[in-house]
Short mmCIF file of N, CA and C in Angstrom, two decimals:
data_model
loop_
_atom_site.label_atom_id
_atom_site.label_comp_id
_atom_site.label_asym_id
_atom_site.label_seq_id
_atom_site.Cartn_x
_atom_site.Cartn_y
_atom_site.Cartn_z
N UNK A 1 -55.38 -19.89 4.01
CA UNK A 1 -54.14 -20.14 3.30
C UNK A 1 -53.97 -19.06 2.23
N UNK A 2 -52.48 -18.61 1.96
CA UNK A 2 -52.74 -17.31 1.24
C UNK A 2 -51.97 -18.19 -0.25
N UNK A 3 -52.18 -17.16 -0.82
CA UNK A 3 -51.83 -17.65 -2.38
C UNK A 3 -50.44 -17.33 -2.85
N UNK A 4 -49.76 -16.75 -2.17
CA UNK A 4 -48.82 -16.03 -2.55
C UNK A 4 -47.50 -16.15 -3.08
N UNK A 5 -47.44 -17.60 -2.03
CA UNK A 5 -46.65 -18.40 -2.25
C UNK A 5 -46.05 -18.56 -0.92
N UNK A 6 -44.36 -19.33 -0.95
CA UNK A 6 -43.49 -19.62 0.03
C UNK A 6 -43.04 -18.25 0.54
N UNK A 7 -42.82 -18.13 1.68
CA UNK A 7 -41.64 -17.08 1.98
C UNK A 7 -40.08 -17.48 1.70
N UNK A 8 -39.71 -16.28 0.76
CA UNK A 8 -38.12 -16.79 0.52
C UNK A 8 -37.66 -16.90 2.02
N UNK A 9 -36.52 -17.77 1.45
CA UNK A 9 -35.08 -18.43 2.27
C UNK A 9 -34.84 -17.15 3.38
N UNK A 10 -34.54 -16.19 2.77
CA UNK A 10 -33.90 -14.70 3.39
C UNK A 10 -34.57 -13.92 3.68
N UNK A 11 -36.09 -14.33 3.72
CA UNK A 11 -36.98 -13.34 4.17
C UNK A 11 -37.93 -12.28 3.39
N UNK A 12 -38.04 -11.65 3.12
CA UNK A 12 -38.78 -10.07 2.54
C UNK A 12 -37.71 -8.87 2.62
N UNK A 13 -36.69 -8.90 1.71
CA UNK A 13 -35.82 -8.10 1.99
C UNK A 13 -35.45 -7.15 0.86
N UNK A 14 -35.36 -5.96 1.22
CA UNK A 14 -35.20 -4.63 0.33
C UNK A 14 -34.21 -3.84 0.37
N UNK A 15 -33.82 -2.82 -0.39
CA UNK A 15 -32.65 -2.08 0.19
C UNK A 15 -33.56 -0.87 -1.06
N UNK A 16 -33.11 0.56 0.07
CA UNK A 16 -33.33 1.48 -0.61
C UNK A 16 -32.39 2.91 -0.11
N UNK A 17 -31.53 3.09 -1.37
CA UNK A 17 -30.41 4.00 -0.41
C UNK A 17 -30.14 4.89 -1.43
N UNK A 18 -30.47 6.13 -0.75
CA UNK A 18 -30.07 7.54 -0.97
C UNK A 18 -28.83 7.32 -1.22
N UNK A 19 -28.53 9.05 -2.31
CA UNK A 19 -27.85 9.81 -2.67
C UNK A 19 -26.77 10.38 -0.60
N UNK A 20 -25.60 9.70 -0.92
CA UNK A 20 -24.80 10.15 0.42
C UNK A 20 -25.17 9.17 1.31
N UNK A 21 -25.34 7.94 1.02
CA UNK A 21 -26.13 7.34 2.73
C UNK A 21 -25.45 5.50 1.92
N UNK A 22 -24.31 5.92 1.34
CA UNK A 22 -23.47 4.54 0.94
C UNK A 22 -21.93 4.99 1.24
N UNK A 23 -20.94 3.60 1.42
CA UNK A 23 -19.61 4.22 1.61
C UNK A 23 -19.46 4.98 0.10
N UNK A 24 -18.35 5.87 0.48
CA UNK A 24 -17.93 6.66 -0.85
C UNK A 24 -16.11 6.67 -0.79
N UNK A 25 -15.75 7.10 -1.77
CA UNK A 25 -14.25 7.13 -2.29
C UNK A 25 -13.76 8.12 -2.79
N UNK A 26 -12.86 8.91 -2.59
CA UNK A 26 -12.47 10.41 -3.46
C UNK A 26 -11.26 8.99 -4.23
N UNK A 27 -11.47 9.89 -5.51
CA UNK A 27 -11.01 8.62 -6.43
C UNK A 27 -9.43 9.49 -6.88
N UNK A 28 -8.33 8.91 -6.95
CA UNK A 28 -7.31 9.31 -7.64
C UNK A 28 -7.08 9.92 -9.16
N UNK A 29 -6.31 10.56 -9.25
CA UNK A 29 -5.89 10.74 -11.27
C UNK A 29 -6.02 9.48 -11.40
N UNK A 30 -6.24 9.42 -12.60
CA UNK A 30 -7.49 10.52 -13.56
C UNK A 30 -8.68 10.36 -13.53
N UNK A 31 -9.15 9.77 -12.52
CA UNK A 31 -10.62 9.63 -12.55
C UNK A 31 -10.75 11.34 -11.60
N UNK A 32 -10.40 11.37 -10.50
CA UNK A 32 -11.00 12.40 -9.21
C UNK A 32 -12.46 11.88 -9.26
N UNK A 33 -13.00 13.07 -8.99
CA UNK A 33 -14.64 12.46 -8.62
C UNK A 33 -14.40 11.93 -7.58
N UNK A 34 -16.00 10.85 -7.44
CA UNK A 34 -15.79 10.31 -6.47
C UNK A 34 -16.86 8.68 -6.72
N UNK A 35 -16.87 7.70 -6.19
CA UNK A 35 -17.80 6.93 -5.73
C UNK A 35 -18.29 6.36 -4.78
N UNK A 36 -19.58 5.92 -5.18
CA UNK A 36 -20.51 5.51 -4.32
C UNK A 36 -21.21 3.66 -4.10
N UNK A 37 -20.89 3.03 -3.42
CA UNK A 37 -20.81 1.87 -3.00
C UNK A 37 -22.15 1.81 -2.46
N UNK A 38 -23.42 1.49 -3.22
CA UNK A 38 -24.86 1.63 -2.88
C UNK A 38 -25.09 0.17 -2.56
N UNK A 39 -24.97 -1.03 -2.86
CA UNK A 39 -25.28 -2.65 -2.90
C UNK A 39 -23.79 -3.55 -2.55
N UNK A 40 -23.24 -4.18 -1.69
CA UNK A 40 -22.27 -5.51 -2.02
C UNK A 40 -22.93 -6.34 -1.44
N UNK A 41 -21.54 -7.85 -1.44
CA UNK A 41 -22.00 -8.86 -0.08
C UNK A 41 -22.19 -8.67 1.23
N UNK A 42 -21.51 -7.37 1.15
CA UNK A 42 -21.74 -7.33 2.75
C UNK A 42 -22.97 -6.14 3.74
N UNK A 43 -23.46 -5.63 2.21
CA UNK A 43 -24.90 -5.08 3.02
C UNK A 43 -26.00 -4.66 2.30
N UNK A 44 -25.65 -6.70 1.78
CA UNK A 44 -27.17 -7.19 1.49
C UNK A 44 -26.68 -8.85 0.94
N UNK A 45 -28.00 -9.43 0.78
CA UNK A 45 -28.05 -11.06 1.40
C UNK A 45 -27.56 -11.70 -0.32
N UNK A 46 -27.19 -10.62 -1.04
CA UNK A 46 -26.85 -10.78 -2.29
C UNK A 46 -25.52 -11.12 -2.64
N UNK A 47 -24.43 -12.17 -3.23
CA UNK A 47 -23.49 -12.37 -3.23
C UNK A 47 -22.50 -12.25 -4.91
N UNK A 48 -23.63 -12.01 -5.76
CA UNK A 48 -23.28 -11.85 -6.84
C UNK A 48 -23.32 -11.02 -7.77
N UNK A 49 -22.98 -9.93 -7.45
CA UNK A 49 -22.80 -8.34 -7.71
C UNK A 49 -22.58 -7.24 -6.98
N UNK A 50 -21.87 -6.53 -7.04
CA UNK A 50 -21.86 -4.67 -6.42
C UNK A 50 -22.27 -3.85 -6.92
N UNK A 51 -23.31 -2.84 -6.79
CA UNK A 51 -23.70 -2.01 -7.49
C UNK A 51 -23.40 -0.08 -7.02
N UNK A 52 -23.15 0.49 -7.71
CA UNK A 52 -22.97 2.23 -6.93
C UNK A 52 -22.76 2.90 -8.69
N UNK A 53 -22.59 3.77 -7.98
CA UNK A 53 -22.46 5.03 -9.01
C UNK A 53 -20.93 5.77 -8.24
N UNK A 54 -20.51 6.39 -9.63
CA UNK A 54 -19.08 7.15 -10.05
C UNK A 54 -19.51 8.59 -10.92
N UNK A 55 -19.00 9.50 -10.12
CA UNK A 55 -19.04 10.83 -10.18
C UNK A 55 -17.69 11.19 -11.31
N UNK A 56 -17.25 11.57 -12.55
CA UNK A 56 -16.58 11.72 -13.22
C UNK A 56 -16.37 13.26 -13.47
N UNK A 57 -15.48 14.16 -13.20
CA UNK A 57 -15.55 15.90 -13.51
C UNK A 57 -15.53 16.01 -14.75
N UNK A 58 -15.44 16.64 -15.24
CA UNK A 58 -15.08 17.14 -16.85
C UNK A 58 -13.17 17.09 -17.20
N UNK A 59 -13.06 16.54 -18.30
CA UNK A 59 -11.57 16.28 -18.42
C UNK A 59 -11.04 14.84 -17.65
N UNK A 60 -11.53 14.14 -16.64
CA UNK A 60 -11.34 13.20 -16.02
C UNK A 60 -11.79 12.15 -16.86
N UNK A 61 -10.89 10.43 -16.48
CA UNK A 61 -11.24 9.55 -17.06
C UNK A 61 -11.15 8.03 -16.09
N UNK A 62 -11.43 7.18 -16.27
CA UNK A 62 -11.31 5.79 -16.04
C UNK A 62 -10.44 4.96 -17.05
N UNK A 63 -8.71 4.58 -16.56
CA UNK A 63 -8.10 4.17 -17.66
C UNK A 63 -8.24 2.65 -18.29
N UNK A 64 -7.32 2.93 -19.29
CA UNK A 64 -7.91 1.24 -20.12
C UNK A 64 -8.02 0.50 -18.73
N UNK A 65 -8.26 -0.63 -18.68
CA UNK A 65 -8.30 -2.26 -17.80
C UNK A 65 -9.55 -2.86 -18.51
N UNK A 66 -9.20 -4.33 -17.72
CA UNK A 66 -10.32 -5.02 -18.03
C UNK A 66 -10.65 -6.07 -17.04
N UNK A 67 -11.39 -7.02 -16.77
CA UNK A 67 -11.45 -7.56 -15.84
C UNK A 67 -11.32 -9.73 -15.97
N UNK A 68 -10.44 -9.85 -15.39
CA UNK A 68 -10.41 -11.55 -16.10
C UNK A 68 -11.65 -12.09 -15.49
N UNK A 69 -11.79 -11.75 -13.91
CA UNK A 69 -13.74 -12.83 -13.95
C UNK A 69 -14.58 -12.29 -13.51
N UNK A 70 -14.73 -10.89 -13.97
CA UNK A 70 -16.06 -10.16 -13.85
C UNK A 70 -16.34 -9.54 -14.97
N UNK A 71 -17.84 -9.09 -15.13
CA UNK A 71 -18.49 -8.55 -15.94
C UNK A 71 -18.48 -7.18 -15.53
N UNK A 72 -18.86 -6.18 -16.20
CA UNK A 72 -18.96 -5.02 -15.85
C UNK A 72 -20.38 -4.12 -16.86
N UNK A 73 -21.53 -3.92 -15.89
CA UNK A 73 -22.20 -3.38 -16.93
C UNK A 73 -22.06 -1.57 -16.35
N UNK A 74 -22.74 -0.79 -17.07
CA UNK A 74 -22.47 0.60 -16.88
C UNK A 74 -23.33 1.64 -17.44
N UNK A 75 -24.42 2.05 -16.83
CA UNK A 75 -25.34 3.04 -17.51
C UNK A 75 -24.82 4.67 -16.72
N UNK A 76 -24.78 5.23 -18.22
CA UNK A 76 -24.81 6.76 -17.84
C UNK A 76 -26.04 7.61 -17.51
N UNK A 77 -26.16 8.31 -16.34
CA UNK A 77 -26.92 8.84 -16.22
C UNK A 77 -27.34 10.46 -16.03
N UNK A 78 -25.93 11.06 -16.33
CA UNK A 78 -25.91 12.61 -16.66
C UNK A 78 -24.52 12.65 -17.42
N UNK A 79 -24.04 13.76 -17.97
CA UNK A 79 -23.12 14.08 -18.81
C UNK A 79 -22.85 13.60 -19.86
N UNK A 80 -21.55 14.08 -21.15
CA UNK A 80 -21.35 12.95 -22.13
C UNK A 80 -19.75 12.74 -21.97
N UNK A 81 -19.36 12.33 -22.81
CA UNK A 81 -18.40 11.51 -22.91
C UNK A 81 -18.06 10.69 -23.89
N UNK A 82 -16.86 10.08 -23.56
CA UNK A 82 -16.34 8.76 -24.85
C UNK A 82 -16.11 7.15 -24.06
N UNK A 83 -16.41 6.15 -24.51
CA UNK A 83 -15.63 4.97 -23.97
C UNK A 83 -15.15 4.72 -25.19
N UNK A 84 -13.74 3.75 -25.06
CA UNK A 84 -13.44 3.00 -26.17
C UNK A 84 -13.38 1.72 -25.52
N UNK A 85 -13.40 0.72 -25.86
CA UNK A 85 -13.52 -0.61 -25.76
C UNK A 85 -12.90 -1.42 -26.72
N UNK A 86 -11.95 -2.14 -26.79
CA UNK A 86 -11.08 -3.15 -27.63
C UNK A 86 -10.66 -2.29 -28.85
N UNK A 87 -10.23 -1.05 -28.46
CA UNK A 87 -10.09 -0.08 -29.87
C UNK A 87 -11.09 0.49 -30.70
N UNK A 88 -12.25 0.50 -30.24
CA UNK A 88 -13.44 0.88 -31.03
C UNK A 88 -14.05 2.18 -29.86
N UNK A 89 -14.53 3.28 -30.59
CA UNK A 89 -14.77 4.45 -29.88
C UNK A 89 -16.71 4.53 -29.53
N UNK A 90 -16.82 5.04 -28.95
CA UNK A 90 -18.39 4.90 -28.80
C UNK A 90 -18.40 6.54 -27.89
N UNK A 91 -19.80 7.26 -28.16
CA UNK A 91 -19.99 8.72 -27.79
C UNK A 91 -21.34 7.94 -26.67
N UNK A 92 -20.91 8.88 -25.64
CA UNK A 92 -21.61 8.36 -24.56
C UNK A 92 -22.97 9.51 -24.03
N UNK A 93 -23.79 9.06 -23.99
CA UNK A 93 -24.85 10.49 -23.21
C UNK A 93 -25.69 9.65 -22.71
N UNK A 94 -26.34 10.71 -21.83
CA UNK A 94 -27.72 10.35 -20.86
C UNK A 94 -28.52 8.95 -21.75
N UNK A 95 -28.46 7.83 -20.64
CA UNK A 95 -29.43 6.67 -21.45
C UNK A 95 -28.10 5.09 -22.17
N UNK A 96 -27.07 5.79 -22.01
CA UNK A 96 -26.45 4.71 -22.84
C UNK A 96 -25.97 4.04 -21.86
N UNK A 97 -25.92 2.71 -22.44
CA UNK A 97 -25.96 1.60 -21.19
C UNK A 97 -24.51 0.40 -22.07
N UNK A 98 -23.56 0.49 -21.13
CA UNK A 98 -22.27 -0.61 -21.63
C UNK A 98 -22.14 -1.38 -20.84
N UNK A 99 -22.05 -2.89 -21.45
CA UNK A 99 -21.46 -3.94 -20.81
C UNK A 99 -20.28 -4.57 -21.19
N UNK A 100 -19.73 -4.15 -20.58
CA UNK A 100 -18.15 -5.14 -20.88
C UNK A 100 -17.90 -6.08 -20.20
N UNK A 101 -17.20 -7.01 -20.79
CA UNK A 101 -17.36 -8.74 -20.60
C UNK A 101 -15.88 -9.17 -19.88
N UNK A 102 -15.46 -10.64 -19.64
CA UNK A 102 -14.44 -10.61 -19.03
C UNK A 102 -13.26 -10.28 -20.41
N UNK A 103 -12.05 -9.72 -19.86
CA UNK A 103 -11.03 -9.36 -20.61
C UNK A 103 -11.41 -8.97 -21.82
N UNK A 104 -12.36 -7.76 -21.87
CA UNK A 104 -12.32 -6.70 -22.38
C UNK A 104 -12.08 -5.62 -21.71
N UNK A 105 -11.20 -4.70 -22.44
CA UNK A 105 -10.09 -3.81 -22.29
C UNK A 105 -11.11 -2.94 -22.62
N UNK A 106 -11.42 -1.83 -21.73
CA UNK A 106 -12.15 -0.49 -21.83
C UNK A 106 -11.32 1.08 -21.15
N UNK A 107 -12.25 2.15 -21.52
CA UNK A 107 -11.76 3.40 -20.81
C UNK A 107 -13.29 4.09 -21.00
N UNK A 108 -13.10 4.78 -20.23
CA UNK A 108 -14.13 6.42 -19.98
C UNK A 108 -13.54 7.42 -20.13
N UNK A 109 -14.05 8.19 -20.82
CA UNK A 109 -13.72 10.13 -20.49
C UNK A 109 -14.67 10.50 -20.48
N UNK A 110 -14.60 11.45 -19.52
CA UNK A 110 -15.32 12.83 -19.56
C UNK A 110 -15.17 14.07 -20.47
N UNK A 111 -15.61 13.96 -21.61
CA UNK A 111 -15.34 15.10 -22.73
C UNK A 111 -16.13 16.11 -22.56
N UNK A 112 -17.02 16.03 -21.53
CA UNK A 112 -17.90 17.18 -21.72
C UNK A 112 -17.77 18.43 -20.76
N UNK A 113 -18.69 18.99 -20.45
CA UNK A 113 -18.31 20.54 -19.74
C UNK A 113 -19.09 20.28 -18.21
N UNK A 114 -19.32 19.20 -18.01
CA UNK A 114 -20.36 18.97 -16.88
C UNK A 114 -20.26 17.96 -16.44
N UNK A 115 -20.28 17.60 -15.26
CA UNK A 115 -19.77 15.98 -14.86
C UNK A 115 -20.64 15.03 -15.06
N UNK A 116 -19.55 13.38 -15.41
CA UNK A 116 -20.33 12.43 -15.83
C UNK A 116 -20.83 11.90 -14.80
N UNK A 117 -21.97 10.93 -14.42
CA UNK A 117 -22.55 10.19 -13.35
C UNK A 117 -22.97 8.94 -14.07
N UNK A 118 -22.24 7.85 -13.81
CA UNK A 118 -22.21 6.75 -14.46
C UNK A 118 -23.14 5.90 -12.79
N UNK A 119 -23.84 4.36 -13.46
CA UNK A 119 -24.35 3.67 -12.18
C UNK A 119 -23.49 2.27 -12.85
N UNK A 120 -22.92 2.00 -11.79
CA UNK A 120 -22.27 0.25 -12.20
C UNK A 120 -22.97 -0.91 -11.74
N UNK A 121 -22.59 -1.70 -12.03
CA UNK A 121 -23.34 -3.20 -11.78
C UNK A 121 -22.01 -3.82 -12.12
N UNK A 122 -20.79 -5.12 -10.65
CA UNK A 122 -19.91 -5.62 -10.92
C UNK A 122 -20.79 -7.11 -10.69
N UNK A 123 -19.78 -8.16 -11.76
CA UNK A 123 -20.50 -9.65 -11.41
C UNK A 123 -19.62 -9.91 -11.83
N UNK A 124 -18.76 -11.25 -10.86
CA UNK A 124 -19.18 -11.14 -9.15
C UNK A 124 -18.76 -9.81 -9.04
N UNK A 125 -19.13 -9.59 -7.39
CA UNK A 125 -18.54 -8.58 -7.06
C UNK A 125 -17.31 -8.40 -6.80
N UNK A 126 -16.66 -7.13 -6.18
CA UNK A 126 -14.80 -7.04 -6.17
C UNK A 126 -14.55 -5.24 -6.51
N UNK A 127 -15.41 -4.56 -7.10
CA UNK A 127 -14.88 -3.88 -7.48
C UNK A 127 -15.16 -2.53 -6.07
N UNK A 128 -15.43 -2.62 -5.14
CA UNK A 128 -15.58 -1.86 -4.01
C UNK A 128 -14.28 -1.79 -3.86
N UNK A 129 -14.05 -3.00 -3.34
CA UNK A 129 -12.54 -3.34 -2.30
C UNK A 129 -11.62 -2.97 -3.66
N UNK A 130 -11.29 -2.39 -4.72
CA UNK A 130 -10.64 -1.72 -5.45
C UNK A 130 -10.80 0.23 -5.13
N UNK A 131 -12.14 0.46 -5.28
CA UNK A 131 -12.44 1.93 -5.25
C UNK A 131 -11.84 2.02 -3.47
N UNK A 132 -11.88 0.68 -2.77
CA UNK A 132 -11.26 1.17 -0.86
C UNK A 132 -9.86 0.80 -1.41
N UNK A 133 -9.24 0.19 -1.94
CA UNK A 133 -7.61 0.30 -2.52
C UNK A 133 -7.00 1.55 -2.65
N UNK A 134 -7.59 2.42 -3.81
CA UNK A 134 -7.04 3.17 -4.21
C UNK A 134 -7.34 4.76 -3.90
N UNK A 135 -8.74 4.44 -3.50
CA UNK A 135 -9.36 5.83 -2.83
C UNK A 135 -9.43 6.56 -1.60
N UNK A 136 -9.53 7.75 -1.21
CA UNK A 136 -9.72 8.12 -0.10
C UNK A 136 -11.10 8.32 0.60
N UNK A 137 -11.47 7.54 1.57
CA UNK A 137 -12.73 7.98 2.55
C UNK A 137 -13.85 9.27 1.95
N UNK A 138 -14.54 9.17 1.51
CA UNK A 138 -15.24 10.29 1.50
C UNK A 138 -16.54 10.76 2.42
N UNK A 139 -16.74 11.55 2.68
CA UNK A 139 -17.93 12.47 3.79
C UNK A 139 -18.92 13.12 2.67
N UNK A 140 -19.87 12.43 2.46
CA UNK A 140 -20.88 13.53 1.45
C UNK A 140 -20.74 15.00 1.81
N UNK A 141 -21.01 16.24 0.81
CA UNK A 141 -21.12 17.08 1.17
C UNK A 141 -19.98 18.44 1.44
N UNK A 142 -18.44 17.12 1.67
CA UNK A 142 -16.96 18.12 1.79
C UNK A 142 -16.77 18.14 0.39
N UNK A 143 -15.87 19.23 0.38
CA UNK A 143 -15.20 19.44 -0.55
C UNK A 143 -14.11 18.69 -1.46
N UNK A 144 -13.78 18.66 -2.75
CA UNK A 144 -13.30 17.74 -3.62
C UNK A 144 -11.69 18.11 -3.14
N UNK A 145 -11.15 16.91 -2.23
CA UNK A 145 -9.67 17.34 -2.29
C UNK A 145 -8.96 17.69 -3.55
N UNK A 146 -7.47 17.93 -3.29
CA UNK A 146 -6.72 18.24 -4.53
C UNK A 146 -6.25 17.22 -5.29
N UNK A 147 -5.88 17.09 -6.50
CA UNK A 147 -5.53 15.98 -6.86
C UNK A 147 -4.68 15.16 -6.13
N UNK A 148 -4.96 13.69 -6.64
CA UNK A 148 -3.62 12.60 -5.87
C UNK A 148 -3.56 11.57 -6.97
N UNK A 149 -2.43 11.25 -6.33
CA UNK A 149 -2.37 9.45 -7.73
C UNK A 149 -2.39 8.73 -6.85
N UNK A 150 -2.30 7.57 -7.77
CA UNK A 150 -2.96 6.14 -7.06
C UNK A 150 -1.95 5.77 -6.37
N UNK A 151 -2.09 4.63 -5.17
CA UNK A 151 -1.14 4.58 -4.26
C UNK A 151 0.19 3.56 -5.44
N UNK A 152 1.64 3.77 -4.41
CA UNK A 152 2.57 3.14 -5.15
C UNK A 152 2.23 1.82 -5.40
N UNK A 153 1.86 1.13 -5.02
CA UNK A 153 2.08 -0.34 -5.58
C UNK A 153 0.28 -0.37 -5.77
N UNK A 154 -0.13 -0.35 -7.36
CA UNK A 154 -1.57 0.10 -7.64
C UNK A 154 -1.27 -1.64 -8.59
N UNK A 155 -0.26 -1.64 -9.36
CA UNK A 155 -0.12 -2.78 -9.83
C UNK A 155 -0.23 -4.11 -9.37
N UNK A 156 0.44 -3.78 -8.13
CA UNK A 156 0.15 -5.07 -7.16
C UNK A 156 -0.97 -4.97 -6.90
N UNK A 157 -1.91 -4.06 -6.61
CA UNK A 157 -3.62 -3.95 -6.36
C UNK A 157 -3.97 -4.71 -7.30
N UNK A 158 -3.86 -4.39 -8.76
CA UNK A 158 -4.54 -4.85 -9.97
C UNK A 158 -4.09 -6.43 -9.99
N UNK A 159 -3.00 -6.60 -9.45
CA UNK A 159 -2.97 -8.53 -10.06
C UNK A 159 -3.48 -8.82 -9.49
N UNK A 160 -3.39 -8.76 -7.66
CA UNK A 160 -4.58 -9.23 -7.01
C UNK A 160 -5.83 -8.89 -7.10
N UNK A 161 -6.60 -8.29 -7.56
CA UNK A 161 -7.81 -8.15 -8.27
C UNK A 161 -8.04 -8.94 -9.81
N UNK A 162 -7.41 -8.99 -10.27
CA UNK A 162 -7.46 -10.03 -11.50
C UNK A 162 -7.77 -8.68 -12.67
N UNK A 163 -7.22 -7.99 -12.85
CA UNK A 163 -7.42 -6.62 -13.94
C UNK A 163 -6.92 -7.23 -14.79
N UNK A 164 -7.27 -6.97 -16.47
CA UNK A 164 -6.32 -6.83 -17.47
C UNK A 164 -5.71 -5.63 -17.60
N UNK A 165 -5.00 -5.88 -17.66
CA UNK A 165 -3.46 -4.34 -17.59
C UNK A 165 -3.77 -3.41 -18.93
N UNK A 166 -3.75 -2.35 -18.84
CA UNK A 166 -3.62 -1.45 -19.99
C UNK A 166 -2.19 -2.49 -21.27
N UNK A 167 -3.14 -1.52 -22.48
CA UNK A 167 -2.23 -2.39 -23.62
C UNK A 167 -0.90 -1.36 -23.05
N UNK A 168 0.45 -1.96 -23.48
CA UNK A 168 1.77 -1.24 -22.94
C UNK A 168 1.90 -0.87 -21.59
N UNK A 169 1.07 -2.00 -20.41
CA UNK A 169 1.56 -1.83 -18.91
C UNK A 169 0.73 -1.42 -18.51
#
């Protein structure tokens, strides 16, 4: 008899995924960049979070929103930058780690000369099927299309996602 214990419900299960080997998104103004969809519900036995990383250029940003029933945490892991959050400014570099809560109103920039690489953590999850809303397909490895904006009805994206709207729309 081993000591080890029970075997979970779901088995012995792991996930370990490279850089290019998750769906990805060429992201619209003003973010561009791109992201990366590393963890959801649907490939892995996990139902209560999404996790990936967001490629940010220099000059690019993530605009205000906020989220009515998710959490959003967010560690940077190259470049710097600014978030503001409920009107309060915060300087961002390698190591800093933000969590924003439901309906708090945040943003990102990229202030620096080198691109940002942020890793997310959504709870619940939701925020994939936003980056497949508004983004285009990406192929590791091609080239950064030209700019684009977000599709016309991005608003209607956001109510059905449950966003808090930028202050003034």
């Amino acid at each position: 008899m081993s000591d080890a214990g029970p075997e979970p419900r779901f088995g012995r299960w792991w996930a370990v995924v490279a850089p290019g080997e998750a769906p990805s998104w060429w992201q619209p103004l003003p973010s561009r960049g791109f992201v990366e969809v590393a963890l959801d519900p649907s490939s892995s036995p996990y139902d209560g979070f999404s996790c990936g990383t967001q490629l940010l250029p220099p000059g690019c940003s993530v605009r205000e929103h906020g989220h009515q029933r998710n959490h959003e945490l967010i560690h940077v892991t190259a470049g710097t930058g600014r978030a503001e959050i409920e009107d309060q400014a915060y300087t961002l570099v390698p190591g800093t780690t933000l969590l924003f809560g439901r309906h708090a109103r945040h943003l990102i920039e990229n202030t620096g000369t080198t691109d940002m690489t942020l890793f997310w953590v959504f709870m619940p999850p939701g925020l994939e099927d936003w980056f497949d809303a508004i983004g285009r397909p990406r192929t590791p490895g091609q080239p950064m299309p030209p700019p684009f904006e977000r599709p016309e009805d991005v608003a209607g994206i956001q109510a059905r996602m449950r966003f808090v709207p930028p202050r003034g729309g």
